[in-house]
Tab-separated table of C-alpha atoms in Angstrom:
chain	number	residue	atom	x	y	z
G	1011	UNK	CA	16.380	-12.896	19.787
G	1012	UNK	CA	12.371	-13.483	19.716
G	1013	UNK	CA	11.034	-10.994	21.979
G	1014	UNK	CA	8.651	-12.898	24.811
G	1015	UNK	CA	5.036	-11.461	22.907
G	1016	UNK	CA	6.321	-12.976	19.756
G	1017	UNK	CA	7.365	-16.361	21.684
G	1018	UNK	CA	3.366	-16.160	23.144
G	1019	UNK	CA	2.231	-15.795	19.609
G	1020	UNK	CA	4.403	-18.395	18.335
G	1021	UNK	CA	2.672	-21.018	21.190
G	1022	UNK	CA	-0.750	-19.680	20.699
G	1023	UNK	CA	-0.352	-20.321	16.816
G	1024	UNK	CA	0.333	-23.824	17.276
G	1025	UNK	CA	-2.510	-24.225	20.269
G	1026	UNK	CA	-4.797	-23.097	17.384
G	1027	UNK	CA	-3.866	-25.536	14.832
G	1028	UNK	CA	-6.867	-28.835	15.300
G	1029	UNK	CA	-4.631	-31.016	13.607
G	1030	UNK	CA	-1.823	-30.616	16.464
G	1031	UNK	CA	-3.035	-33.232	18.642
G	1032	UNK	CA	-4.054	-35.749	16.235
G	1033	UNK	CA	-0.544	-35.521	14.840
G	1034	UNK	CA	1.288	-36.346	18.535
G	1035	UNK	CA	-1.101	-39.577	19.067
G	1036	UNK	CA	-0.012	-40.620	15.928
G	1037	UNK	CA	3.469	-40.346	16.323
G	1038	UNK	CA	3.329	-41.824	19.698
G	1039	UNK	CA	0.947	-44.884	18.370
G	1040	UNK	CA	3.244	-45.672	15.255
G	1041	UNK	CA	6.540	-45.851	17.388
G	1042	UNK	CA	5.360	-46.959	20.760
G	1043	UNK	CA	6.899	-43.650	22.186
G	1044	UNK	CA	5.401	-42.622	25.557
G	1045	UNK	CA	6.241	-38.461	24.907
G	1046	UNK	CA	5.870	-36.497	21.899
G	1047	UNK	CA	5.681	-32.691	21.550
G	1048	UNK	CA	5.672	-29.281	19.239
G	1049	UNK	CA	8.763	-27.736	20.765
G	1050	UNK	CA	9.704	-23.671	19.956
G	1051	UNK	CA	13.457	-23.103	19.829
G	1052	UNK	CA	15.262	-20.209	19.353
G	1053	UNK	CA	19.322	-19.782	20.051
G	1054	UNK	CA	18.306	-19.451	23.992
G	1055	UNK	CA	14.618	-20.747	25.068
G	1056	UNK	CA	13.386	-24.258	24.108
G	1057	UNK	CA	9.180	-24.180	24.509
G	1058	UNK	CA	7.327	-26.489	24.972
G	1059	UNK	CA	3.882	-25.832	22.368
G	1060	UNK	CA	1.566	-28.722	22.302
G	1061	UNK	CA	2.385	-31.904	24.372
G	1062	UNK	CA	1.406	-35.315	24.809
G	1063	UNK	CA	2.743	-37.579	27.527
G	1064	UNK	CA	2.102	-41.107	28.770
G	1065	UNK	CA	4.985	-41.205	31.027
G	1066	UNK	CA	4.732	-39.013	33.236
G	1067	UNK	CA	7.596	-36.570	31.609
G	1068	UNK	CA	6.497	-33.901	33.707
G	1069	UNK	CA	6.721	-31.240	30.351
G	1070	UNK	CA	3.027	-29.221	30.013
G	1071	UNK	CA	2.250	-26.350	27.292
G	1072	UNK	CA	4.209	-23.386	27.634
G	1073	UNK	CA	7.023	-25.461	30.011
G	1074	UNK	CA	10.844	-24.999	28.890
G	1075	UNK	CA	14.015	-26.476	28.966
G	1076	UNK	CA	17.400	-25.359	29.396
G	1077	UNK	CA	18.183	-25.027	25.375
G	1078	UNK	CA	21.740	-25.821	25.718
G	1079	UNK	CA	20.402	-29.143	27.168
G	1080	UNK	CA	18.656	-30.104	24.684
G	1081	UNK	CA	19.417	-32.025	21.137
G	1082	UNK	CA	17.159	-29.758	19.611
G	1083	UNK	CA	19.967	-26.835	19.571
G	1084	UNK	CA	21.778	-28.451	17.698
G	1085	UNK	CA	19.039	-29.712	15.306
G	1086	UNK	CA	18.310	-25.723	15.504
G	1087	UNK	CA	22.223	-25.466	14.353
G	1088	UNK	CA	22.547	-28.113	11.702
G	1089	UNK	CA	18.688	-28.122	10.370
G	1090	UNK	CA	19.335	-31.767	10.312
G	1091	UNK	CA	16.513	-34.580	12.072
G	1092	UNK	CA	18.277	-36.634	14.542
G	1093	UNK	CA	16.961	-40.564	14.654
G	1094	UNK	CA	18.337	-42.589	17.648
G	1095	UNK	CA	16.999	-46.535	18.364
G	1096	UNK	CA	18.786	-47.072	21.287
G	1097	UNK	CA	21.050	-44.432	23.224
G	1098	UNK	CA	23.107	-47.052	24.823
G	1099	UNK	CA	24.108	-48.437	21.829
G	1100	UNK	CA	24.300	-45.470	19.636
G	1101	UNK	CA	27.922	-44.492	18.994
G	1102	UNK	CA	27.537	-40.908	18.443
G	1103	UNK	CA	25.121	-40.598	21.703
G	1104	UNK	CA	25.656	-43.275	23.967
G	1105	UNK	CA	28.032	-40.822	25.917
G	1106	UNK	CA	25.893	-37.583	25.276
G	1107	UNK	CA	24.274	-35.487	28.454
G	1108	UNK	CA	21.532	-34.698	27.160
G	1109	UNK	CA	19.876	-38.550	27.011
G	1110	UNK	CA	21.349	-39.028	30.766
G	1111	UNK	CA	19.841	-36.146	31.880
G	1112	UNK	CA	16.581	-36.898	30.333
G	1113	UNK	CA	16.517	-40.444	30.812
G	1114	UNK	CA	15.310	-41.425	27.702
G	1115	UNK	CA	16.661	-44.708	25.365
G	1116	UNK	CA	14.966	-43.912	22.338
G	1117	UNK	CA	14.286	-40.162	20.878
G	1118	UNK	CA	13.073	-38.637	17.223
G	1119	UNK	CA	13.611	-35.042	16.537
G	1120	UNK	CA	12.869	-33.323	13.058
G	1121	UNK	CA	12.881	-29.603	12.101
G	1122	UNK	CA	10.256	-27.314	11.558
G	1123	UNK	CA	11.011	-24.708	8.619
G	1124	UNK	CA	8.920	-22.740	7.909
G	1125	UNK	CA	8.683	-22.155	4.174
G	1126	UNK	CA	10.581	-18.874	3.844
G	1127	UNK	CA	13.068	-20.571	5.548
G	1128	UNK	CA	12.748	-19.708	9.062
G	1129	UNK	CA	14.104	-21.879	11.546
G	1130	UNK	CA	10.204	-22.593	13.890
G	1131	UNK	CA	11.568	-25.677	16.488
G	1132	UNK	CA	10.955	-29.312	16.306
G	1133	UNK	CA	8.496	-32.309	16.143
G	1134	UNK	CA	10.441	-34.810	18.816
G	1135	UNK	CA	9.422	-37.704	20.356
G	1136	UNK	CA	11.157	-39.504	23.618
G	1137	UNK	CA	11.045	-42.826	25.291
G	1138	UNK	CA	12.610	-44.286	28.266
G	1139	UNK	CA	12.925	-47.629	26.216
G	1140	UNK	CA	14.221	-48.477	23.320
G	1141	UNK	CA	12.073	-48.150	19.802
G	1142	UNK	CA	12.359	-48.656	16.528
G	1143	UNK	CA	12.378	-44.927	15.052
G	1144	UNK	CA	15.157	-44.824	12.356
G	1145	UNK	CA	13.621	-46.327	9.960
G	1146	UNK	CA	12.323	-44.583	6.309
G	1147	UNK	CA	8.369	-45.086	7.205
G	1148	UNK	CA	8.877	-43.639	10.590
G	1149	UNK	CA	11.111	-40.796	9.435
G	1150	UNK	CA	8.848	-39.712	6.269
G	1151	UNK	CA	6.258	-39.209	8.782
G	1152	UNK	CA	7.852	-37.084	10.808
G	1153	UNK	CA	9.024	-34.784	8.210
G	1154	UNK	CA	5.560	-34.799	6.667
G	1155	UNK	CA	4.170	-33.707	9.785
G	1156	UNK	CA	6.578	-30.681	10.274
G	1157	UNK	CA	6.051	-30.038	6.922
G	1158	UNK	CA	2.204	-30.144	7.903
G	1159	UNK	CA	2.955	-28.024	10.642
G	1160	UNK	CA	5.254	-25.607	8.865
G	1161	UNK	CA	2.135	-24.762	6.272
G	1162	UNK	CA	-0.504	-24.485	8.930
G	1163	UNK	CA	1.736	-21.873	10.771
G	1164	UNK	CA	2.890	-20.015	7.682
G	1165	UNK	CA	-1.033	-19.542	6.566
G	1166	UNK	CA	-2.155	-18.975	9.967
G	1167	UNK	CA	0.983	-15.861	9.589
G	1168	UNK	CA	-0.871	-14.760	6.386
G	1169	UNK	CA	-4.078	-15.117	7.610
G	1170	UNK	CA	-2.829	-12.534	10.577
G	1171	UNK	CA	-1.293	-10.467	8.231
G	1172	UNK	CA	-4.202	-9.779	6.110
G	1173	UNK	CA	-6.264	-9.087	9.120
G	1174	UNK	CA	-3.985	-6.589	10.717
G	1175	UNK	CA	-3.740	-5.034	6.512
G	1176	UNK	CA	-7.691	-4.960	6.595
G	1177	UNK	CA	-7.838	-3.008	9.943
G	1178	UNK	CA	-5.004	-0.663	8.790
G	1179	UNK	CA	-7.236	-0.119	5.588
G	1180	UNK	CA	-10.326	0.019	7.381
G	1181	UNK	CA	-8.751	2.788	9.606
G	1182	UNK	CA	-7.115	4.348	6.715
G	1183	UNK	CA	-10.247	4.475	4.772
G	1184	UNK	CA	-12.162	6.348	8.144
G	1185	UNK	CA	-8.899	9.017	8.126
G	1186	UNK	CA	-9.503	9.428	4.315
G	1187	UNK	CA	-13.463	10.103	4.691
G	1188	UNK	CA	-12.788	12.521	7.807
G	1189	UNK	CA	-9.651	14.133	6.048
G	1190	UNK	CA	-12.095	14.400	2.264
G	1191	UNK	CA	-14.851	15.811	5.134
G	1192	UNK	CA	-12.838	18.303	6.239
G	1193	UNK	CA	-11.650	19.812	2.957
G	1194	UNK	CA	-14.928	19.667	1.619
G	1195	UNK	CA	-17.398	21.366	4.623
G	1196	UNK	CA	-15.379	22.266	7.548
G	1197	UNK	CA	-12.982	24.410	5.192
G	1198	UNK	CA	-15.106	25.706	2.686
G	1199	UNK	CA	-17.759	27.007	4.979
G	1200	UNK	CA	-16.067	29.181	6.520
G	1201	UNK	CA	-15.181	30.589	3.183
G	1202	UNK	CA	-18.800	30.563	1.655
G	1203	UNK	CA	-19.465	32.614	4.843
G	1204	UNK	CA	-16.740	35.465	4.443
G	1205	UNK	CA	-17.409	35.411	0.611
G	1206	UNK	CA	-21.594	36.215	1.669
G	1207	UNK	CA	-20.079	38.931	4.418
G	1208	UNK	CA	-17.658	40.430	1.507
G	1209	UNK	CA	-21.206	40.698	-0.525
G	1210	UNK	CA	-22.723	42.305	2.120
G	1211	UNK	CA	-20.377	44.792	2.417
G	1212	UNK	CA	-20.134	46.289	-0.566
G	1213	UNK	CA	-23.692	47.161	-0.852
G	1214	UNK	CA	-22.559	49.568	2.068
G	1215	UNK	CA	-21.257	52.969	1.016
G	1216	UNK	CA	-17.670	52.455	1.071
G	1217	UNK	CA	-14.803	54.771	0.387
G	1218	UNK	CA	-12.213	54.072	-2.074
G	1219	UNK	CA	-9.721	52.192	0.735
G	1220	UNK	CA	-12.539	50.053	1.981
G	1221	UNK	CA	-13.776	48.658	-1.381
G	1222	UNK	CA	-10.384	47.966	-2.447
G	1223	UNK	CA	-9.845	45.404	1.298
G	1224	UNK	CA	-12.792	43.892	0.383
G	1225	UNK	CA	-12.073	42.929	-3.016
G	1226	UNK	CA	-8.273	42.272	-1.749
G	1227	UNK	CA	-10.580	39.552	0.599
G	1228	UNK	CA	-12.830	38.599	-2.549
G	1229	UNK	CA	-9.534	37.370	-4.701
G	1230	UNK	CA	-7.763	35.746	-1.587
G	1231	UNK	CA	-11.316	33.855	-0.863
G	1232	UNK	CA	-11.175	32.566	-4.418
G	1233	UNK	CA	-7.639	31.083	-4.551
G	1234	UNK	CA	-8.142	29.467	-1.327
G	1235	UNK	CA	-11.360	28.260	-2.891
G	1236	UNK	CA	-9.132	26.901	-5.900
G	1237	UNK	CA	-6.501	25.871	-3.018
G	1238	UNK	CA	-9.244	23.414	-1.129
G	1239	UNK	CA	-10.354	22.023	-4.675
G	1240	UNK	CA	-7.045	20.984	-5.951
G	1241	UNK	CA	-5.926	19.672	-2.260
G	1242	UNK	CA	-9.563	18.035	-2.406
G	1243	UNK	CA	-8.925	16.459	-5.853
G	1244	UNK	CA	-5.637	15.428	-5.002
G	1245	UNK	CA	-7.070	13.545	-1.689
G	1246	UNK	CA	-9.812	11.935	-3.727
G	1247	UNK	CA	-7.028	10.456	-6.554
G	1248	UNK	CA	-4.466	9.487	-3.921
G	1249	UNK	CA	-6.924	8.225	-0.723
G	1250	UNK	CA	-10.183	8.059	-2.256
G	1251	UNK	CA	-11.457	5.889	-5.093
G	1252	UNK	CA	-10.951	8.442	-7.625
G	1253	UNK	CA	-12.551	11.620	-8.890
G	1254	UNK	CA	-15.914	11.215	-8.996
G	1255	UNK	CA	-17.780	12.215	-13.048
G	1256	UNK	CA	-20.905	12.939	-13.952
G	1257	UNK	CA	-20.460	12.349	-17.595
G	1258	UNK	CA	-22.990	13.578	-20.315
G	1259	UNK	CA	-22.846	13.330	-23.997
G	1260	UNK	CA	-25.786	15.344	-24.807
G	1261	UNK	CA	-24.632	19.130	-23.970
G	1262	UNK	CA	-22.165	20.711	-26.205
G	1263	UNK	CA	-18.548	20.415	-24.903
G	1264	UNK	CA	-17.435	23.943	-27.135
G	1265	UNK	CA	-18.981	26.640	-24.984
G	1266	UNK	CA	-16.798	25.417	-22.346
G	1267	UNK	CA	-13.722	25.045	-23.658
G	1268	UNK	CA	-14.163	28.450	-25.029
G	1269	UNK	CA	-15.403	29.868	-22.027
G	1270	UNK	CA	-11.718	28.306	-20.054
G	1271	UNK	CA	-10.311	30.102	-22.578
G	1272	UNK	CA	-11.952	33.495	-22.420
G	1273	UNK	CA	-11.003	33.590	-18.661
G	1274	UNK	CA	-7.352	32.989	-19.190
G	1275	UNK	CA	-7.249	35.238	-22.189
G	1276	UNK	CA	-8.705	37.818	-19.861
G	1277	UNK	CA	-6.607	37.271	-17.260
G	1278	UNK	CA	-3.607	37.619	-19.179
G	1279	UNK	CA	-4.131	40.020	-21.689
G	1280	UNK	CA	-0.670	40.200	-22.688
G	1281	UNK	CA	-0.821	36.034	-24.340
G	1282	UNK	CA	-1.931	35.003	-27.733
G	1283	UNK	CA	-4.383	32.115	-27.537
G	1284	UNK	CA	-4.743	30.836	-31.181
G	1285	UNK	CA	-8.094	27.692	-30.889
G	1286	UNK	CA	-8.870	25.188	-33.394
G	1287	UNK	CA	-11.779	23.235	-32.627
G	1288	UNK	CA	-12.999	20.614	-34.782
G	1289	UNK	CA	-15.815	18.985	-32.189
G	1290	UNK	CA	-17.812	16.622	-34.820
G	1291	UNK	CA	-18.920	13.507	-32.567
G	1292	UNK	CA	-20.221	14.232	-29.654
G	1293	UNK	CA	-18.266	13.507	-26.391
G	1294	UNK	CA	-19.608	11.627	-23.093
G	1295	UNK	CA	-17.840	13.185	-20.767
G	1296	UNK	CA	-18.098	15.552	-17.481
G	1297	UNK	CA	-17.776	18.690	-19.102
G	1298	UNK	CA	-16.540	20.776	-15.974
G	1299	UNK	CA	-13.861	18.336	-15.117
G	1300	UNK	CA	-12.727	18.833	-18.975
G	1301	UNK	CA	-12.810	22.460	-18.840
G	1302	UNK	CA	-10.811	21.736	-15.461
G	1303	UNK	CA	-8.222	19.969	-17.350
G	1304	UNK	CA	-7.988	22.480	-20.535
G	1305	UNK	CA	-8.346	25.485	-17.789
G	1306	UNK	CA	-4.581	23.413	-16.004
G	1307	UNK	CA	-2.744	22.447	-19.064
G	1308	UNK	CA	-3.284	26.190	-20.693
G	1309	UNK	CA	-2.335	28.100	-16.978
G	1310	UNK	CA	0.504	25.995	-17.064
G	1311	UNK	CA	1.540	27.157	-21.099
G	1312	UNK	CA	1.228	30.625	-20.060
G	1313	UNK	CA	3.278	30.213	-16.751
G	1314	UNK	CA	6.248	28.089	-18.586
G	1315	UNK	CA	5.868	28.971	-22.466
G	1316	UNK	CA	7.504	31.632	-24.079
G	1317	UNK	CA	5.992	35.078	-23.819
G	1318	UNK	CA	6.975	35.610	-27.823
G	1319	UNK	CA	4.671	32.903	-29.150
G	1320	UNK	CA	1.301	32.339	-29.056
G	1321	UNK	CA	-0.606	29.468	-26.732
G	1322	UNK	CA	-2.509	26.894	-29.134
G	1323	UNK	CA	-4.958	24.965	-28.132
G	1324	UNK	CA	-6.676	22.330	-30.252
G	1325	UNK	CA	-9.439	19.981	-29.870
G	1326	UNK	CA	-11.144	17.212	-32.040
G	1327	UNK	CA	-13.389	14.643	-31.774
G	1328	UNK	CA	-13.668	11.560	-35.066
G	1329	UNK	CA	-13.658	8.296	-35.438
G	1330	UNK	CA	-13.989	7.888	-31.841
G	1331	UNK	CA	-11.029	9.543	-30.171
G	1332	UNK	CA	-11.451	12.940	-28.720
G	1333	UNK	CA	-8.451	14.584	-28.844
G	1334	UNK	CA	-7.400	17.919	-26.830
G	1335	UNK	CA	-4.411	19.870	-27.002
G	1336	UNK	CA	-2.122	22.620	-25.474
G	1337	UNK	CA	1.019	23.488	-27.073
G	1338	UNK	CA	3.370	26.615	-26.437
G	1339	UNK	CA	7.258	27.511	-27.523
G	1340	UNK	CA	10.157	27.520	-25.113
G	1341	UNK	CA	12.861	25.819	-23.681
G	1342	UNK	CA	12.191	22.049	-24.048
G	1343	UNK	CA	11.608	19.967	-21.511
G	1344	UNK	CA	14.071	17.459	-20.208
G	1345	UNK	CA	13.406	13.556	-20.077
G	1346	UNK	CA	13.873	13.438	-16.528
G	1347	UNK	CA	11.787	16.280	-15.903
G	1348	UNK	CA	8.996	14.637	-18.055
G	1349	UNK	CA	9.212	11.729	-15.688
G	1350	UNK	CA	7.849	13.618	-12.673
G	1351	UNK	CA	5.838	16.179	-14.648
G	1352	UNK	CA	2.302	14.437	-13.257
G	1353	UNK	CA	3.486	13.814	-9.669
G	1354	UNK	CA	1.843	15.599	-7.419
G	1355	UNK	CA	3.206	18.910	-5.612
G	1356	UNK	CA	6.135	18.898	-8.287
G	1357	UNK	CA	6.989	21.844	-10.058
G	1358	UNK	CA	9.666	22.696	-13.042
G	1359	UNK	CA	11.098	25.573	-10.910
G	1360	UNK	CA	10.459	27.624	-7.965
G	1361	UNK	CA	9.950	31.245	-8.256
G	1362	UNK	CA	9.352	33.447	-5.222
G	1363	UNK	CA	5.765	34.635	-6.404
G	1364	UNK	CA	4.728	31.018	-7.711
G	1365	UNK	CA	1.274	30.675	-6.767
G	1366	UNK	CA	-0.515	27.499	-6.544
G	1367	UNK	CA	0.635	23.640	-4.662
G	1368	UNK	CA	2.158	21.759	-7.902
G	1369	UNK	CA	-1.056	19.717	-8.240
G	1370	UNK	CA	-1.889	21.337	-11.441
G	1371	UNK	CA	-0.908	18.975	-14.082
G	1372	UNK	CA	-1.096	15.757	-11.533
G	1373	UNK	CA	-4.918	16.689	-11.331
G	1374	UNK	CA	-5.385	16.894	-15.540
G	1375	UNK	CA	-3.669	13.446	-15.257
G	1376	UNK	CA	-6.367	11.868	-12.890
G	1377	UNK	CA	-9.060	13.702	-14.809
G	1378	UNK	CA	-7.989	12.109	-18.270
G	1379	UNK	CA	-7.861	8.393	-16.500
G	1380	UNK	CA	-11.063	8.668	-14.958
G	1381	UNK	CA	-12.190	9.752	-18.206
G	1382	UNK	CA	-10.490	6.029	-19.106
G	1383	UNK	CA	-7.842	8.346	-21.395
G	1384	UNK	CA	-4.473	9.071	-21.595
G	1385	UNK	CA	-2.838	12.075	-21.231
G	1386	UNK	CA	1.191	12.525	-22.713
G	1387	UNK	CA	3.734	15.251	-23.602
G	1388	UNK	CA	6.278	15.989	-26.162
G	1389	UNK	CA	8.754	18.494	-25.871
G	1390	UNK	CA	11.336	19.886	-28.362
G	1391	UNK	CA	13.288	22.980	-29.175
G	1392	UNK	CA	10.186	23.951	-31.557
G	1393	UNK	CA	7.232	23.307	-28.773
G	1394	UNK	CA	6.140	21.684	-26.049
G	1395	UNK	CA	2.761	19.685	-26.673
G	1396	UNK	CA	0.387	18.181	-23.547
G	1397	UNK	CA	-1.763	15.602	-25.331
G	1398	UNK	CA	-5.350	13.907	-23.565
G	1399	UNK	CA	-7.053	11.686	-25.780
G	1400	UNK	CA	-10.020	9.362	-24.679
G	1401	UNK	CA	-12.919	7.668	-26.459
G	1402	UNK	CA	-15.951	9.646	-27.446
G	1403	UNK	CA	-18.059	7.248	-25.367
């Protein structure tokens, strides 16, 4: 049942449609009919939309009619036009209540589909005299007219429906700068500002307790720090337009690949990184956002590899194609698993100490396709490789 605002915007589509008019005059000109009208019907209102009547009907815009009075329910039932000359001599309606009621001798009725089907109304036309209306001319006309009228209110649907999708958007896109503005200033201040008060404090004298807090505070300010960036990077691949690069082929992309590495291999003293760089062409790329990438896909070898084997890390760049890789021993990987790998928030397993969101690996994935790259994984019972390739320039 059509709810009453979606009956008003049903009646206001048609009263915005020019050609409307122009249509009824010519139906009432080209078969001497004195009434003609858009008519709404659903299973239990029949609407009067757009009228024209020269005699005296009494029907304005936005009057109704008892539906189950009306021919047009069952034109709404059967989808079928109905085409009567003359009522009184009309077999299947000379005894019908509806033309009694209405007092009219001659009547044309076709349906309005719309064209994904649904059921609008009807294009009618009444007379209290008799008129030639069944005939091919006058019936083509009528059905190219609801036809007419089915297309202007199935774009003028679209046309709403795109508006109300570019105000969502527009709204969205305010949420996403304000939500991107938060993460970026209104969190990270506050950090920057117990970081500098940290600072401060250790140029105090400090006993052995204190020092210890404050570098307790230190290490929590810098995974938050890490926390905001990759919640930050995962707003500006999923709401935004993408991480933003500042590419540059001119410095050397080594040092900081080897510097990425130097931090993890201090941090976890206990791993075997084995490198292999082979950096010939130089690489136009952003060269922190890189180290990013390398700095996720070797934290995440160390996490999940075996703690037997060694971590290798290769990268190349010939014949156009740099190529970077991370490969470790352990368990493989399943299929399914590799599916979901670069989703964000997803993780292989969940361990009670697991630091970190799960946006690891979905954030080296953005990073190698704004780079325009690609970046893939193999797995196997000998190693488990994580593969980012992209053109030199």
């Amino acid at each position: 049942m059509a709810s009453k605002d979606d009956l008003n915007a049903d009646i206001a589509a048609i009263v915005q449609i020019d050609a409307i008019p122009t249509i009824l005059d010519v139906a009432c000109r080209t078969t001497g009919m004195g009434f003609a009208a858009v008519a709404r019907v659903t299973e239990d209102r029949w609407i009067a939309c757009s009228v024209r009547d020269d005699i005296q009907f009494g029907l304005q815009p936005g009057g109704e009619l008892k539906v189950e009075t009306t021919i047009c329910h069952e034109i709404r039932e059967s989808r079928q036009p109905v085409v009567i000359d003359h009522v009184a001599e009309d077999p299947a309606f000379c005894l019908h209540a509806t033309p009694a009621m209405y007092g009219f001798q001659s009547y044309i009725s076709m349906p309005i589909v719309l064209p994904n089907g649904t059921f609008f109304g009807t294009l009618c036309a009444i007379d209290p005299r008799p008129a030639r209306v069944n005939r091919p001319e006058t019936i083509g006309m009528f059905k190219l007219f609801a036809d007419l009228i089915a297309f202007h209110l199935d774009a003028h649907q679209r046309v709403a429906a795109s508006e109300a999708i570019l105000l969502n958007e527009r709204e969205s896109a305010e949420l996403r700068e304000q939500f991107i503005a938060v993460l970026g200033h209104d969190l990270r201040n506050p950090l920057a500002s117990i970081e500098a008060g940290a600072r401060m404090l250790l140029r105090e004298p400090l006993n052995g307790k204190a020092k210890s807090i404050i570098n307790l505070i230190q290490n929590s300010v810098d995974r938050m720090a890490e926390l905001i960036g990759d919640v930050l990077d995962l707003a500006r691949g999923r709401l935004g337009g993408g991480l933003l690069l500042e590419r540059n082929a001119d410095e050397p992309l080594k040092p900081v690949l080897e510097q990425v590495i130097a931090e993890l291999c201090a941090a976890r003293p206990d791993r075997v990184i084995e490198t292999d760089f082979a950096l010939a062409d130089a690489v136009s790329c952003d060269r922190i956002r890189i180290g990013q990438l390398l700095s996720n896909l070797l934290a995440n070898a160390l996490t999940h590899g075996s703690p037997d084997g060694p971590v290798r890390v290769r990268a190349s760049s010939s014949e156009g194609i740099f190529e970077l890789s991370v490969a470790n021993r352990g368990d493989p990987i399943s299929t399914a698993t590799i599916e979901k790998l670069f989703h964000p928030f997803f993780r292989t397993s969940a361990r009670p100490n697991q630091q970190g969101l799960g946006l690891g690996l979905y954030i080296a994935s953005e990073i190698a396709r704004a780079h325009g790259g690609t970046l893939d994984v193999t797995s196997s019972s000998d190693e488990t490789r994580f593969t980012f390739r992209m053109p030199v320039s």
